[in-house]
Short mmCIF file of C-alpha atoms in Angstrom, two decimals:
data_model
loop_
_atom_site.label_atom_id
_atom_site.label_comp_id
_atom_site.label_asym_id
_atom_site.label_seq_id
_atom_site.Cartn_x
_atom_site.Cartn_y
_atom_site.Cartn_z
CA MET G 156 -6.15 18.54 22.29
CA GLY G 157 -7.99 18.68 25.55
CA GLU G 158 -10.91 16.87 27.03
CA LYS G 159 -13.36 19.22 26.18
CA GLY G 160 -12.32 19.26 22.78
CA LEU G 161 -12.34 15.59 22.49
CA LEU G 162 -15.74 15.32 23.95
CA SER G 163 -17.34 18.31 22.30
CA PRO G 164 -20.41 17.60 20.44
CA PHE G 165 -18.92 19.05 17.08
CA MET G 166 -15.98 16.66 17.24
CA LEU G 167 -17.84 13.65 18.37
CA LYS G 168 -20.31 13.93 15.39
CA SER G 169 -17.73 14.86 13.11
CA LEU G 170 -15.58 11.61 14.04
CA PHE G 171 -18.90 9.47 14.30
CA TRP G 172 -19.50 10.33 10.44
CA ILE G 173 -16.02 10.24 9.17
CA ASN G 174 -15.69 6.40 10.67
CA ALA G 175 -19.04 5.82 9.34
CA LEU G 176 -18.13 6.76 5.47
CA GLY G 177 -14.80 5.24 5.93
CA THR G 178 -16.25 1.92 7.35
CA VAL G 179 -18.55 1.91 4.03
CA TYR G 180 -15.65 2.79 1.66
CA GLY G 181 -13.43 -0.02 3.58
CA TYR G 182 -16.22 -2.70 3.08
CA TYR G 183 -16.39 -1.77 -0.84
CA TRP G 184 -12.42 -1.93 -1.09
CA TYR G 185 -12.69 -5.44 0.41
CA TRP G 186 -15.41 -6.44 -1.60
CA GLY G 187 -13.24 -8.36 -4.07
CA GLN G 188 -11.59 -10.18 -1.39
CA LEU G 189 -14.86 -10.74 0.54
CA GLN G 190 -16.34 -12.52 -3.03
CA GLU G 191 -13.31 -14.67 -3.56
CA VAL G 192 -13.12 -15.87 -0.02
CA TRP G 193 -16.89 -16.86 -0.01
CA ASP G 194 -16.45 -18.64 -3.46
CA THR G 195 -13.45 -20.49 -1.90
CA LYS G 196 -13.60 -20.73 1.60
CA PRO G 197 -15.52 -22.32 4.24
CA ALA G 198 -18.15 -19.03 5.03
CA TRP G 199 -17.40 -18.21 8.76
CA MET G 200 -13.85 -16.96 7.45
CA VAL G 201 -15.59 -13.77 5.30
CA LEU G 202 -15.92 -12.84 8.92
CA LEU G 203 -11.87 -12.44 9.22
CA VAL G 204 -11.58 -10.90 5.94
CA PRO G 205 -12.35 -7.19 6.13
CA ASP G 206 -9.74 -5.97 9.04
CA SER G 207 -9.78 -2.33 8.88
CA PRO G 208 -13.21 -1.66 8.19
CA THR G 209 -14.19 -3.73 11.30
CA ALA G 210 -12.13 -1.83 12.88
CA SER G 211 -13.63 1.46 12.16
CA LEU G 212 -17.41 0.42 12.54
CA PHE G 213 -16.46 -0.93 16.38
CA PHE G 214 -14.61 2.45 16.35
CA THR G 215 -17.98 4.34 15.11
CA LEU G 216 -19.71 2.76 17.34
CA ALA G 217 -17.54 3.55 21.05
CA ILE G 218 -17.82 7.25 19.69
CA GLY G 219 -21.31 7.02 19.07
CA TRP G 220 -21.89 5.76 22.33
CA LEU G 221 -19.51 8.48 23.90
CA TRP G 222 -21.93 11.03 21.82
CA LEU G 223 -25.32 9.68 22.94
CA ALA G 224 -24.32 8.40 26.41
CA PRO G 225 -21.25 10.46 27.58
CA GLU G 226 -22.05 9.17 31.20
CA ARG G 227 -22.86 5.68 30.81
CA ARG G 228 -26.29 6.05 31.48
CA LEU G 229 -26.94 2.55 31.06
CA SER G 230 -27.68 0.52 34.25
CA ASN G 231 -28.24 -2.83 32.64
CA PRO G 232 -24.71 -4.66 33.24
CA ASN G 233 -24.84 -6.71 29.77
CA THR G 234 -25.35 -3.80 28.11
CA LEU G 235 -22.35 -2.28 29.56
CA ILE G 236 -20.24 -5.70 28.73
CA ILE G 237 -21.15 -5.05 25.22
CA ARG G 238 -20.01 -1.69 25.34
CA SER G 239 -16.90 -2.43 27.15
CA PHE G 240 -16.02 -4.97 24.20
CA VAL G 241 -16.97 -2.71 21.44
CA GLU G 242 -14.42 0.02 23.36
CA VAL G 243 -11.74 -2.26 23.72
CA PHE G 244 -12.04 -3.86 20.16
CA ALA G 245 -12.39 -0.44 18.48
CA VAL G 246 -8.98 0.59 20.36
CA VAL G 247 -7.12 -2.63 20.00
CA THR G 248 -7.81 -2.88 16.52
CA SER G 249 -7.63 0.44 15.31
CA PHE G 250 -4.73 1.21 16.22
CA LYS G 251 -3.02 -2.02 15.10
CA TYR G 252 -4.53 -1.85 11.77
CA GLY G 253 -3.48 1.62 11.26
CA ILE G 254 -0.18 1.14 11.87
CA TRP G 255 -0.23 -2.57 10.01
CA ALA G 256 -1.56 -0.75 6.87
CA VAL G 257 1.07 2.22 6.87
CA ALA G 258 3.93 -0.73 7.32
CA MET G 259 2.67 -2.97 4.48
CA ILE G 260 2.70 0.12 2.27
CA PHE G 261 6.09 1.60 2.67
CA GLY G 262 7.33 -2.02 3.56
CA GLY G 263 6.10 -2.60 -0.42
CA GLN G 264 7.66 0.54 -1.49
CA ALA G 265 10.97 0.00 0.02
CA GLN G 266 11.13 -3.35 -2.09
CA GLY G 267 10.22 -1.43 -5.35
CA ASP G 268 6.34 -1.22 -5.43
CA ILE G 269 5.14 2.09 -7.06
CA LEU G 270 3.02 4.26 -4.98
CA ASN G 271 0.00 6.37 -6.24
CA TRP G 272 -2.46 8.96 -5.00
CA GLN G 273 -4.34 6.03 -3.31
CA HIS G 274 -1.85 4.76 -1.25
CA TYR G 275 -0.97 8.44 0.55
CA MET G 276 -4.89 8.36 1.21
CA LEU G 277 -4.42 5.03 2.63
CA VAL G 278 -1.54 6.01 4.25
CA ALA G 279 -3.74 9.40 5.84
CA SER G 280 -6.69 7.54 6.42
CA HIS G 281 -4.92 4.55 8.52
CA LEU G 282 -2.73 6.79 10.47
CA GLY G 283 -5.97 8.82 11.59
CA MET G 284 -7.30 5.38 12.85
CA ALA G 285 -4.69 4.85 15.27
CA ALA G 286 -4.35 8.51 16.56
CA GLU G 287 -7.84 8.43 17.10
CA ALA G 288 -7.85 5.08 18.89
CA LEU G 289 -4.44 6.81 21.48
CA LEU G 290 -6.69 9.63 22.26
CA TYR G 291 -9.76 8.28 22.98
CA ALA G 292 -8.74 5.34 24.82
CA ARG G 293 -8.57 7.22 27.70
CA PHE G 294 -12.42 7.54 27.86
CA PHE G 295 -13.09 4.12 27.34
CA ARG G 296 -13.00 1.20 30.22
CA VAL G 297 -11.50 -2.08 29.82
CA ARG G 298 -12.87 -5.09 31.53
CA PRO G 299 -10.85 -8.45 32.20
CA GLY G 300 -13.37 -10.40 30.40
CA THR G 301 -13.88 -8.03 27.42
CA LEU G 302 -9.94 -7.66 27.06
CA ALA G 303 -9.47 -11.73 27.28
CA ALA G 304 -12.15 -12.03 24.47
CA VAL G 305 -10.90 -9.32 21.93
CA ALA G 306 -7.51 -10.92 22.90
CA PHE G 307 -8.59 -14.22 21.63
CA TRP G 308 -10.45 -12.60 18.25
CA THR G 309 -7.53 -10.58 17.36
CA LEU G 310 -4.83 -13.06 17.58
CA TYR G 311 -6.92 -16.00 16.04
CA ASN G 312 -7.88 -13.61 13.45
CA ASP G 313 -3.89 -13.37 12.95
CA LEU G 314 -3.56 -17.07 13.18
CA ALA G 315 -6.43 -17.46 10.38
CA ASP G 316 -5.11 -15.09 8.00
CA TYR G 317 -2.00 -16.66 7.28
CA ARG G 318 -3.01 -20.31 7.92
CA PHE G 319 -5.66 -20.20 5.53
CA GLY G 320 -4.40 -17.32 3.06
CA ILE G 321 -7.13 -14.89 3.82
CA TYR G 322 -4.84 -11.73 4.99
CA PRO G 323 -5.47 -8.33 3.51
CA TYR G 324 -4.38 -8.32 -0.35
CA LEU G 325 -0.57 -7.12 -0.35
CA PRO G 326 1.55 -5.84 -2.78
CA ASN G 327 3.32 -8.69 -4.72
CA VAL G 328 7.09 -7.62 -3.36
CA LEU G 329 6.08 -8.80 0.04
CA ASP G 330 4.30 -12.34 -1.01
CA ASP G 331 7.91 -14.07 0.34
CA ASP G 332 7.90 -11.93 3.52
CA LEU G 333 5.00 -13.84 5.05
CA THR G 334 6.38 -15.22 7.91
CA VAL G 335 8.05 -11.91 8.75
CA ILE G 336 4.41 -9.93 8.36
CA GLN G 337 2.78 -12.69 10.40
CA ALA G 338 5.00 -12.12 13.30
CA PHE G 339 4.76 -8.11 13.08
CA THR G 340 0.95 -8.51 13.08
CA MET G 341 1.03 -10.42 15.87
CA LEU G 342 3.40 -8.15 17.97
CA LEU G 343 0.84 -5.37 16.67
CA SER G 344 -2.28 -7.48 18.48
CA VAL G 345 0.04 -7.74 21.82
CA THR G 346 0.97 -4.23 21.66
CA GLY G 347 -2.79 -3.11 21.04
CA LEU G 348 -3.72 -4.95 23.93
CA CYS G 349 -1.44 -3.80 26.52
CA LEU G 350 -2.13 -0.21 25.16
CA ALA G 351 -5.99 -1.21 25.92
CA TRP G 352 -5.00 -2.50 29.14
CA TRP G 353 -2.81 0.33 30.30
CA ILE G 354 -4.95 3.39 28.78
CA CYS G 355 -8.31 2.43 29.07
CA GLY G 356 -7.55 0.60 32.54
CA ARG G 357 -5.87 3.70 34.10
CA ARG G 358 -9.38 5.11 33.99
CA LYS G 359 -10.69 2.85 36.14
CA ARG G 360 -7.47 2.35 38.30
CA SER G 361 -7.71 6.16 39.19
CA LYS G 362 -11.09 6.32 40.42
#
């Protein structure tokens, strides 16, 4: 799809509401784990639990900005920095968790987990997250400071997930593969950060 199609009001409005509704459902899906972490862990860890819905929340905000302020009609430098952080965070985490969730579902199936319709719904929605991140990254801008901040968040999140046991629920058959899963998760973080720098930064370098 060309740039005009991706930036059309219909497409931006559709993606905004699809991601907004997906974010609400995602937090609902994580509700049990959020309550468990709140009851058994330090309160600050709750922020690190809902990975995919937080990614889609930031993508919703990034798409909303494209829809409402396509030419970046914002003169406040602080606002531009916040917008850049939102956009880079959206690209990195949407790509990362879109691929991660699909890999975990089919990794579980490969070891004997039985898939149902909900699994396939999650596969479709998470592949959509990764695809939209790659498609829209070209319209976002990366700054060294915001990329560093997103890198800190994502990599610390990875370390905290597996050190404190707050990673998303996995199929039981994958419980003995946590070392490999952590390495794979961190590799996805680094890959997402490199993609954000390359795709988002290409717009700035082309000026």
